[in-house]
């Protein structure tokens, strides 16, 4: 049998054409147009900057970020770190940044959980549950977010005072002063136990990677759960016990005209968090539903033929494949919930936008104040995008 051979000359890459300094060469034209566009943009930016500086000098408005070291004199109702009006503007803006992150992080977690449950409920065979989930999605997505925030804030302001507060569960009080919850008295032992848990989680992840690599070589599976149990449960408990095992629950109690003790969620924060979570969950639910429907029906049938329970099919077969469809649009919703938190100024919650606005009104540093707001949201958005892109690449199918 004769075998055909390929001419080695045909396997070579075509020779590159030399760049000719002629307008007829498309590469030269492309370079020229790019230089022209960049030059025009540079001129426009220079003109805007010089015009701004000139107008500020004419009006004798100081520029720069030196005002950040001045005393703020700005009262802030709630903060994650210690703050007083005698602190600097820099610390006040830091408090606003932390308040923004407190809303964004908690909102992303709660919206993801609620949206996933509603998205799965829309695909339920239970007619009533499916229709209720569909009604929720249609109603919540058609109402403006700002209107929803004002609605929830008005509801909370209409609740009775602390003396007549609603007490649905022991230790939980809901009034026009916000939501009060029991909380533990945080001590150094809890901080070190939390650090031990984080280190244990990292060690478990590294061990899992090593175990999977060994399994790929010899085909022998390794158990991960004993290491996870020891590193993420036994180690933090041991650290906590070695430091005295403190466990004191701080129960809220009525003292005078308000509650003392426990964890406090102000009406402004609670209304903002509630509105953001409920609104964003409606969009996440549709993303989850679309991701599940994107999994071929044959995957369901094959898993059922193996005798798997419907819950197992969803958790172990369908959702892992649906994540590849869910993650990219989910990133947009995480960015939206972060940027929509700027509406907090409408209901009086002091986030980075509210505090920066007050700062620029007091100092007159409007350009610097707006620049700080833009930098904060740009940094948070890019951080979320980088993490989600990394996760999306990690779960993506790799062709062999």
Short mmCIF file of C-alpha atoms in Angstrom, two decimals:
data_model
loop_
_atom_site.label_atom_id
_atom_site.label_comp_id
_atom_site.label_asym_id
_atom_site.label_seq_id
_atom_site.Cartn_x
_atom_site.Cartn_y
_atom_site.Cartn_z
CA UNK A 1 0.00 0.00 0.00
CA UNK A 2 1.47 3.28 -1.03
CA UNK A 3 1.60 6.08 1.49
CA UNK A 4 1.21 9.67 0.41
CA UNK A 5 3.83 12.09 1.62
CA UNK A 6 3.42 15.79 2.24
CA UNK A 7 5.82 18.29 0.79
CA UNK A 8 7.74 19.81 3.78
CA UNK A 9 7.64 23.18 2.03
CA UNK A 10 3.85 23.22 2.39
CA UNK A 11 4.15 22.92 6.20
CA UNK A 12 6.14 26.13 6.54
CA UNK A 13 4.43 29.33 7.58
CA UNK A 14 4.00 31.85 4.80
CA UNK A 15 6.77 34.46 4.76
CA UNK A 16 5.95 37.78 6.40
CA UNK A 17 5.58 40.75 4.12
CA UNK A 18 7.97 43.58 4.79
CA UNK A 19 6.48 46.80 6.07
CA UNK A 20 6.50 49.40 3.30
CA UNK A 21 6.33 53.08 4.14
CA UNK A 22 3.47 53.58 1.75
CA UNK A 23 -0.18 54.60 2.27
CA UNK A 24 -1.11 51.62 0.11
CA UNK A 25 0.08 49.28 2.89
CA UNK A 26 -2.89 48.58 5.19
CA UNK A 27 -0.59 48.08 8.18
CA UNK A 28 0.87 51.55 7.75
CA UNK A 29 -2.61 53.03 7.50
CA UNK A 30 -3.66 51.21 10.67
CA UNK A 31 -0.67 52.54 12.62
CA UNK A 32 -1.23 56.10 11.39
CA UNK A 33 -4.91 56.11 12.32
CA UNK A 34 -4.16 54.72 15.78
CA UNK A 35 -1.55 57.44 16.38
CA UNK A 36 -4.02 60.10 15.22
CA UNK A 37 -6.82 58.84 17.50
CA UNK A 38 -4.52 58.59 20.52
CA UNK A 39 -3.21 62.09 19.79
CA UNK A 40 -6.72 63.55 19.58
CA UNK A 41 -7.73 61.88 22.86
CA UNK A 42 -4.53 63.17 24.50
CA UNK A 43 -5.21 66.73 23.33
CA UNK A 44 -8.80 66.61 24.61
CA UNK A 45 -7.66 65.30 28.00
CA UNK A 46 -4.93 67.96 28.24
CA UNK A 47 -7.41 70.72 27.34
CA UNK A 48 -9.94 69.55 29.93
CA UNK A 49 -7.28 69.31 32.62
CA UNK A 50 -5.72 72.70 31.90
CA UNK A 51 -9.15 74.35 31.68
CA UNK A 52 -10.18 72.85 35.02
CA UNK A 53 -6.97 73.95 36.74
CA UNK A 54 -7.33 77.47 35.34
CA UNK A 55 -10.95 77.80 36.51
CA UNK A 56 -10.00 76.57 39.97
CA UNK A 57 -7.18 79.10 40.19
CA UNK A 58 -9.46 81.94 39.08
CA UNK A 59 -11.98 81.02 41.79
CA UNK A 60 -9.20 80.50 44.34
CA UNK A 61 -10.28 76.93 45.05
CA UNK A 62 -7.51 74.81 46.52
CA UNK A 63 -6.77 71.44 44.95
CA UNK A 64 -5.17 68.28 46.27
CA UNK A 65 -5.93 65.72 48.93
CA UNK A 66 -4.47 67.59 51.89
CA UNK A 67 -7.97 68.02 53.33
CA UNK A 68 -7.98 64.31 54.23
CA UNK A 69 -5.78 65.06 57.26
CA UNK A 70 -8.10 67.75 58.61
CA UNK A 71 -10.63 67.17 61.38
CA UNK A 72 -13.92 66.02 59.91
CA UNK A 73 -16.43 67.13 62.55
CA UNK A 74 -18.80 64.71 60.83
CA UNK A 75 -21.10 62.51 62.95
CA UNK A 76 -21.58 58.97 61.67
CA UNK A 77 -24.36 56.86 63.17
CA UNK A 78 -22.82 53.40 62.66
CA UNK A 79 -19.33 52.18 61.89
CA UNK A 80 -17.35 48.96 61.99
CA UNK A 81 -14.33 50.71 63.50
CA UNK A 82 -14.03 53.29 66.25
CA UNK A 83 -14.85 56.78 65.05
CA UNK A 84 -15.58 60.18 66.52
CA UNK A 85 -16.24 63.58 64.89
CA UNK A 86 -12.75 64.69 65.95
CA UNK A 87 -11.16 62.16 63.59
CA UNK A 88 -9.89 63.08 60.13
CA UNK A 89 -11.76 63.03 56.84
CA UNK A 90 -9.62 60.07 55.83
CA UNK A 91 -10.96 57.99 58.71
CA UNK A 92 -14.51 59.14 57.99
CA UNK A 93 -14.16 58.00 54.37
CA UNK A 94 -12.70 54.70 55.59
CA UNK A 95 -15.80 54.21 57.72
CA UNK A 96 -17.95 54.88 54.65
CA UNK A 97 -15.97 52.36 52.61
CA UNK A 98 -16.42 49.70 55.30
CA UNK A 99 -20.15 50.45 55.48
CA UNK A 100 -20.38 49.99 51.70
CA UNK A 101 -18.51 46.68 51.89
CA UNK A 102 -20.76 45.55 54.74
CA UNK A 103 -23.79 45.99 52.52
CA UNK A 104 -22.17 44.57 49.36
CA UNK A 105 -20.64 41.41 50.87
CA UNK A 106 -23.66 40.43 52.98
CA UNK A 107 -26.01 41.35 50.12
CA UNK A 108 -24.13 39.20 47.60
CA UNK A 109 -24.21 36.17 49.90
CA UNK A 110 -27.91 36.49 50.78
CA UNK A 111 -29.00 37.34 47.22
CA UNK A 112 -27.12 34.32 45.85
CA UNK A 113 -28.78 31.95 48.32
CA UNK A 114 -32.27 33.40 47.89
CA UNK A 115 -31.98 33.71 44.09
CA UNK A 116 -30.77 30.11 43.75
CA UNK A 117 -33.66 28.79 45.82
CA UNK A 118 -36.22 30.80 43.85
CA UNK A 119 -34.68 29.76 40.53
CA UNK A 120 -34.91 26.09 41.52
CA UNK A 121 -38.45 26.63 42.82
CA UNK A 122 -39.53 27.94 39.40
CA UNK A 123 -38.61 24.54 37.94
CA UNK A 124 -40.41 22.60 40.65
CA UNK A 125 -43.14 20.13 39.69
CA UNK A 126 -45.25 21.60 42.48
CA UNK A 127 -47.63 23.90 40.60
CA UNK A 128 -48.24 26.29 43.50
CA UNK A 129 -44.56 26.64 44.40
CA UNK A 130 -43.58 27.22 40.76
CA UNK A 131 -46.24 29.88 40.21
CA UNK A 132 -45.40 31.70 43.44
CA UNK A 133 -41.73 31.82 42.43
CA UNK A 134 -42.68 33.09 38.97
CA UNK A 135 -44.95 35.76 40.50
CA UNK A 136 -42.13 36.90 42.78
CA UNK A 137 -39.71 37.23 39.88
CA UNK A 138 -42.15 39.13 37.67
CA UNK A 139 -43.25 41.56 40.39
CA UNK A 140 -39.87 42.26 41.99
CA UNK A 141 -38.07 42.89 38.69
CA UNK A 142 -40.73 45.30 37.38
CA UNK A 143 -40.53 47.67 40.36
CA UNK A 144 -37.71 50.27 40.49
CA UNK A 145 -35.11 49.53 43.13
CA UNK A 146 -35.27 53.03 44.61
CA UNK A 147 -39.02 52.64 45.09
CA UNK A 148 -38.48 49.34 46.87
CA UNK A 149 -35.87 50.86 49.19
CA UNK A 150 -38.22 53.71 50.11
CA UNK A 151 -41.03 51.20 50.65
CA UNK A 152 -39.06 49.03 53.08
CA UNK A 153 -37.69 52.06 54.90
CA UNK A 154 -41.21 53.45 55.33
CA UNK A 155 -42.38 50.06 56.64
CA UNK A 156 -39.58 49.95 59.21
CA UNK A 157 -40.23 53.53 60.29
CA UNK A 158 -43.89 52.62 60.80
CA UNK A 159 -43.10 49.84 63.28
CA UNK A 160 -43.86 50.37 66.99
CA UNK A 161 -41.26 51.77 69.36
CA UNK A 162 -38.87 49.69 71.47
CA UNK A 163 -41.37 49.24 74.33
CA UNK A 164 -43.89 47.65 71.95
CA UNK A 165 -41.29 45.98 69.71
CA UNK A 166 -42.22 42.83 67.83
CA UNK A 167 -40.67 39.74 69.43
CA UNK A 168 -41.16 36.81 67.00
CA UNK A 169 -38.34 34.74 68.53
CA UNK A 170 -36.68 34.79 71.91
CA UNK A 171 -33.98 37.46 71.90
CA UNK A 172 -35.03 38.96 68.53
CA UNK A 173 -36.73 42.38 68.55
CA UNK A 174 -37.98 44.40 65.59
CA UNK A 175 -38.96 48.04 66.09
CA UNK A 176 -38.56 51.45 64.48
CA UNK A 177 -35.04 51.47 65.94
CA UNK A 178 -34.05 48.52 63.79
CA UNK A 179 -33.50 44.81 64.29
CA UNK A 180 -31.87 43.51 67.49
CA UNK A 181 -30.28 40.04 67.53
CA UNK A 182 -28.37 38.03 70.15
CA UNK A 183 -24.62 38.04 69.62
CA UNK A 184 -21.56 36.62 71.30
CA UNK A 185 -19.14 38.87 73.12
CA UNK A 186 -16.21 38.85 70.72
CA UNK A 187 -12.86 38.23 72.40
CA UNK A 188 -9.30 37.42 71.34
CA UNK A 189 -10.04 33.70 71.53
CA UNK A 190 -12.68 34.06 68.82
CA UNK A 191 -10.28 36.02 66.59
CA UNK A 192 -7.57 33.37 66.87
CA UNK A 193 -10.12 30.59 66.30
CA UNK A 194 -11.31 32.36 63.15
CA UNK A 195 -7.71 32.69 61.97
CA UNK A 196 -7.17 28.98 62.63
CA UNK A 197 -10.29 28.18 60.59
CA UNK A 198 -9.01 30.21 57.63
CA UNK A 199 -5.60 28.53 57.79
CA UNK A 200 -7.32 25.15 58.05
CA UNK A 201 -9.43 25.90 54.98
CA UNK A 202 -6.28 26.81 53.01
CA UNK A 203 -4.53 23.64 54.19
CA UNK A 204 -7.55 21.53 53.20
CA UNK A 205 -7.60 23.10 49.74
CA UNK A 206 -3.89 22.41 49.25
CA UNK A 207 -4.30 18.81 50.43
CA UNK A 208 -7.25 18.32 48.09
CA UNK A 209 -5.20 19.51 45.12
CA UNK A 210 -2.37 17.16 46.07
CA UNK A 211 -4.76 14.25 46.57
CA UNK A 212 -6.39 14.79 43.19
CA UNK A 213 -2.98 14.97 41.51
CA UNK A 214 -1.97 11.65 43.10
CA UNK A 215 -5.28 10.10 42.10
CA UNK A 216 -4.66 11.10 38.49
CA UNK A 217 -1.31 9.28 38.65
CA UNK A 218 -2.22 6.02 40.41
CA UNK A 219 -6.04 5.96 40.23
CA UNK A 220 -6.40 5.59 44.01
CA UNK A 221 -8.90 8.01 45.58
CA UNK A 222 -7.97 9.73 48.84
CA UNK A 223 -10.44 10.79 51.50
CA UNK A 224 -10.60 14.53 51.97
CA UNK A 225 -13.12 14.79 54.78
CA UNK A 226 -10.82 13.59 57.64
CA UNK A 227 -8.33 16.32 56.83
CA UNK A 228 -11.11 18.90 56.45
CA UNK A 229 -12.66 17.86 59.75
CA UNK A 230 -9.36 18.12 61.57
CA UNK A 231 -8.14 21.35 59.97
CA UNK A 232 -11.42 23.29 59.82
CA UNK A 233 -13.19 22.02 62.95
CA UNK A 234 -10.81 20.36 65.40
CA UNK A 235 -8.04 22.95 65.05
CA UNK A 236 -10.23 26.06 65.61
CA UNK A 237 -12.00 24.38 68.53
CA UNK A 238 -8.64 23.44 70.06
CA UNK A 239 -7.37 27.02 69.72
CA UNK A 240 -10.60 28.37 71.21
CA UNK A 241 -10.43 25.88 74.12
CA UNK A 242 -6.75 26.59 74.78
CA UNK A 243 -7.56 30.29 75.24
CA UNK A 244 -10.21 29.63 77.84
CA UNK A 245 -13.18 28.72 75.65
CA UNK A 246 -15.13 31.97 76.23
CA UNK A 247 -18.76 31.77 75.20
CA UNK A 248 -20.91 34.57 76.53
CA UNK A 249 -24.05 35.45 74.59
CA UNK A 250 -24.94 39.12 74.66
CA UNK A 251 -28.75 39.20 74.76
CA UNK A 252 -30.53 42.43 73.83
CA UNK A 253 -32.62 43.87 76.65
CA UNK A 254 -34.83 46.94 76.97
CA UNK A 255 -33.11 49.65 79.01
CA UNK A 256 -35.06 52.89 79.24
CA UNK A 257 -36.21 54.00 75.81
CA UNK A 258 -34.05 51.65 73.74
CA UNK A 259 -32.41 48.23 73.71
CA UNK A 260 -28.94 47.57 74.99
CA UNK A 261 -26.65 44.71 74.06
CA UNK A 262 -26.77 42.25 71.18
CA UNK A 263 -26.25 42.94 67.50
CA UNK A 264 -28.01 46.00 66.06
CA UNK A 265 -29.13 46.43 62.47
CA UNK A 266 -30.25 50.02 62.01
CA UNK A 267 -33.46 50.72 60.04
CA UNK A 268 -31.40 52.32 57.26
CA UNK A 269 -29.04 49.36 56.90
CA UNK A 270 -31.81 46.80 57.24
CA UNK A 271 -34.00 48.51 54.62
CA UNK A 272 -31.07 48.87 52.21
CA UNK A 273 -29.98 45.25 52.65
CA UNK A 274 -33.53 43.95 52.36
CA UNK A 275 -34.26 45.92 49.21
CA UNK A 276 -30.99 45.00 47.48
CA UNK A 277 -31.28 41.30 48.33
CA UNK A 278 -34.92 40.93 47.26
CA UNK A 279 -34.41 42.92 44.06
CA UNK A 280 -31.20 41.21 42.94
CA UNK A 281 -32.50 37.75 43.88
CA UNK A 282 -35.18 38.11 41.20
CA UNK A 283 -32.52 38.46 38.50
CA UNK A 284 -30.30 35.74 39.96
CA UNK A 285 -33.29 33.38 40.00
CA UNK A 286 -33.71 33.72 36.24
CA UNK A 287 -29.98 33.20 35.70
CA UNK A 288 -30.05 30.02 37.78
CA UNK A 289 -33.17 28.78 35.98
CA UNK A 290 -31.59 29.41 32.58
CA UNK A 291 -28.40 27.64 33.64
CA UNK A 292 -30.28 24.55 34.80
CA UNK A 293 -32.38 24.44 31.61
CA UNK A 294 -29.16 24.65 29.58
CA UNK A 295 -28.09 21.22 30.87
CA UNK A 296 -29.23 18.59 28.33
CA UNK A 297 -32.25 16.52 29.35
CA UNK A 298 -30.18 13.39 28.76
CA UNK A 299 -28.10 14.21 31.84
CA UNK A 300 -31.25 14.08 33.99
CA UNK A 301 -32.39 10.84 32.42
CA UNK A 302 -28.98 9.19 32.75
CA UNK A 303 -28.71 10.16 36.42
CA UNK A 304 -32.23 8.89 37.14
CA UNK A 305 -31.41 5.64 35.34
CA UNK A 306 -28.54 5.19 37.80
CA UNK A 307 -31.03 5.41 40.67
CA UNK A 308 -30.02 8.82 41.98
CA UNK A 309 -32.51 10.79 44.04
CA UNK A 310 -33.80 14.02 42.39
CA UNK A 311 -31.95 16.05 44.99
CA UNK A 312 -28.72 14.20 44.24
CA UNK A 313 -29.22 14.70 40.51
CA UNK A 314 -29.58 18.44 41.04
CA UNK A 315 -26.63 18.83 43.43
CA UNK A 316 -24.12 16.43 41.89
CA UNK A 317 -24.98 16.29 38.18
CA UNK A 318 -26.93 19.35 37.03
CA UNK A 319 -25.69 22.30 39.10
CA UNK A 320 -21.96 21.64 38.51
CA UNK A 321 -22.61 21.75 34.76
CA UNK A 322 -25.00 24.69 35.02
CA UNK A 323 -22.36 26.76 36.82
CA UNK A 324 -20.50 27.21 33.54
CA UNK A 325 -23.55 29.04 32.20
CA UNK A 326 -24.49 30.75 35.46
CA UNK A 327 -21.19 32.33 36.52
CA UNK A 328 -20.66 34.93 33.71
CA UNK A 329 -24.07 36.68 34.06
CA UNK A 330 -23.90 36.23 37.83
CA UNK A 331 -20.81 38.45 37.81
CA UNK A 332 -22.90 41.28 36.39
CA UNK A 333 -25.44 40.92 39.19
CA UNK A 334 -22.70 41.04 41.82
CA UNK A 335 -21.43 44.25 40.26
CA UNK A 336 -24.97 45.63 40.16
CA UNK A 337 -25.64 44.94 43.82
CA UNK A 338 -22.40 46.72 44.72
CA UNK A 339 -23.08 49.77 42.57
CA UNK A 340 -26.77 49.91 43.53
CA UNK A 341 -25.73 50.22 47.17
CA UNK A 342 -24.98 53.87 46.34
CA UNK A 343 -28.76 54.45 46.54
CA UNK A 344 -28.27 54.26 50.31
CA UNK A 345 -28.08 58.05 50.33
CA UNK A 346 -31.83 58.13 49.59
CA UNK A 347 -32.72 56.49 52.93
CA UNK A 348 -30.00 58.01 55.09
CA UNK A 349 -27.52 55.15 55.32
CA UNK A 350 -24.00 56.58 55.52
CA UNK A 351 -21.97 54.72 52.93
CA UNK A 352 -19.00 56.02 50.95
CA UNK A 353 -21.23 58.13 48.67
CA UNK A 354 -23.07 59.81 51.54
CA UNK A 355 -19.91 60.58 53.52
CA UNK A 356 -17.99 61.74 50.44
CA UNK A 357 -20.86 64.06 49.48
CA UNK A 358 -20.85 65.59 52.96
CA UNK A 359 -17.08 65.91 52.81
CA UNK A 360 -17.04 67.75 49.50
CA UNK A 361 -19.84 70.05 50.69
CA UNK A 362 -17.81 70.98 53.79
CA UNK A 363 -14.43 71.32 52.10
CA UNK A 364 -15.38 72.39 48.58
CA UNK A 365 -13.09 69.67 47.16
CA UNK A 366 -15.69 68.47 44.65
CA UNK A 367 -13.29 66.98 42.11
CA UNK A 368 -11.32 65.09 44.75
CA UNK A 369 -14.51 63.83 46.42
CA UNK A 370 -15.97 62.53 43.16
CA UNK A 371 -12.60 60.98 42.29
CA UNK A 372 -12.55 59.10 45.61
CA UNK A 373 -16.05 57.71 44.99
CA UNK A 374 -15.13 56.63 41.48
CA UNK A 375 -11.89 55.01 42.66
CA UNK A 376 -13.68 53.07 45.41
CA UNK A 377 -16.35 51.62 43.13
CA UNK A 378 -13.83 50.95 40.36
CA UNK A 379 -11.60 49.02 42.76
CA UNK A 380 -14.46 46.98 44.19
CA UNK A 381 -15.88 46.20 40.75
CA UNK A 382 -12.52 45.16 39.32
CA UNK A 383 -11.86 42.95 42.36
CA UNK A 384 -15.20 41.18 41.92
CA UNK A 385 -14.61 40.78 38.19
CA UNK A 386 -11.10 39.36 38.66
CA UNK A 387 -12.31 36.83 41.24
CA UNK A 388 -15.30 35.73 39.18
CA UNK A 389 -13.19 35.46 36.01
CA UNK A 390 -10.68 33.31 37.90
CA UNK A 391 -13.48 31.08 39.17
CA UNK A 392 -15.08 30.89 35.73
CA UNK A 393 -11.76 29.80 34.20
CA UNK A 394 -11.30 27.24 36.96
CA UNK A 395 -14.63 25.48 36.30
CA UNK A 396 -14.46 25.80 32.52
CA UNK A 397 -14.26 22.62 30.43
CA UNK A 398 -10.74 21.89 29.23
CA UNK A 399 -10.51 20.26 25.82
CA UNK A 400 -7.92 17.54 25.42
#
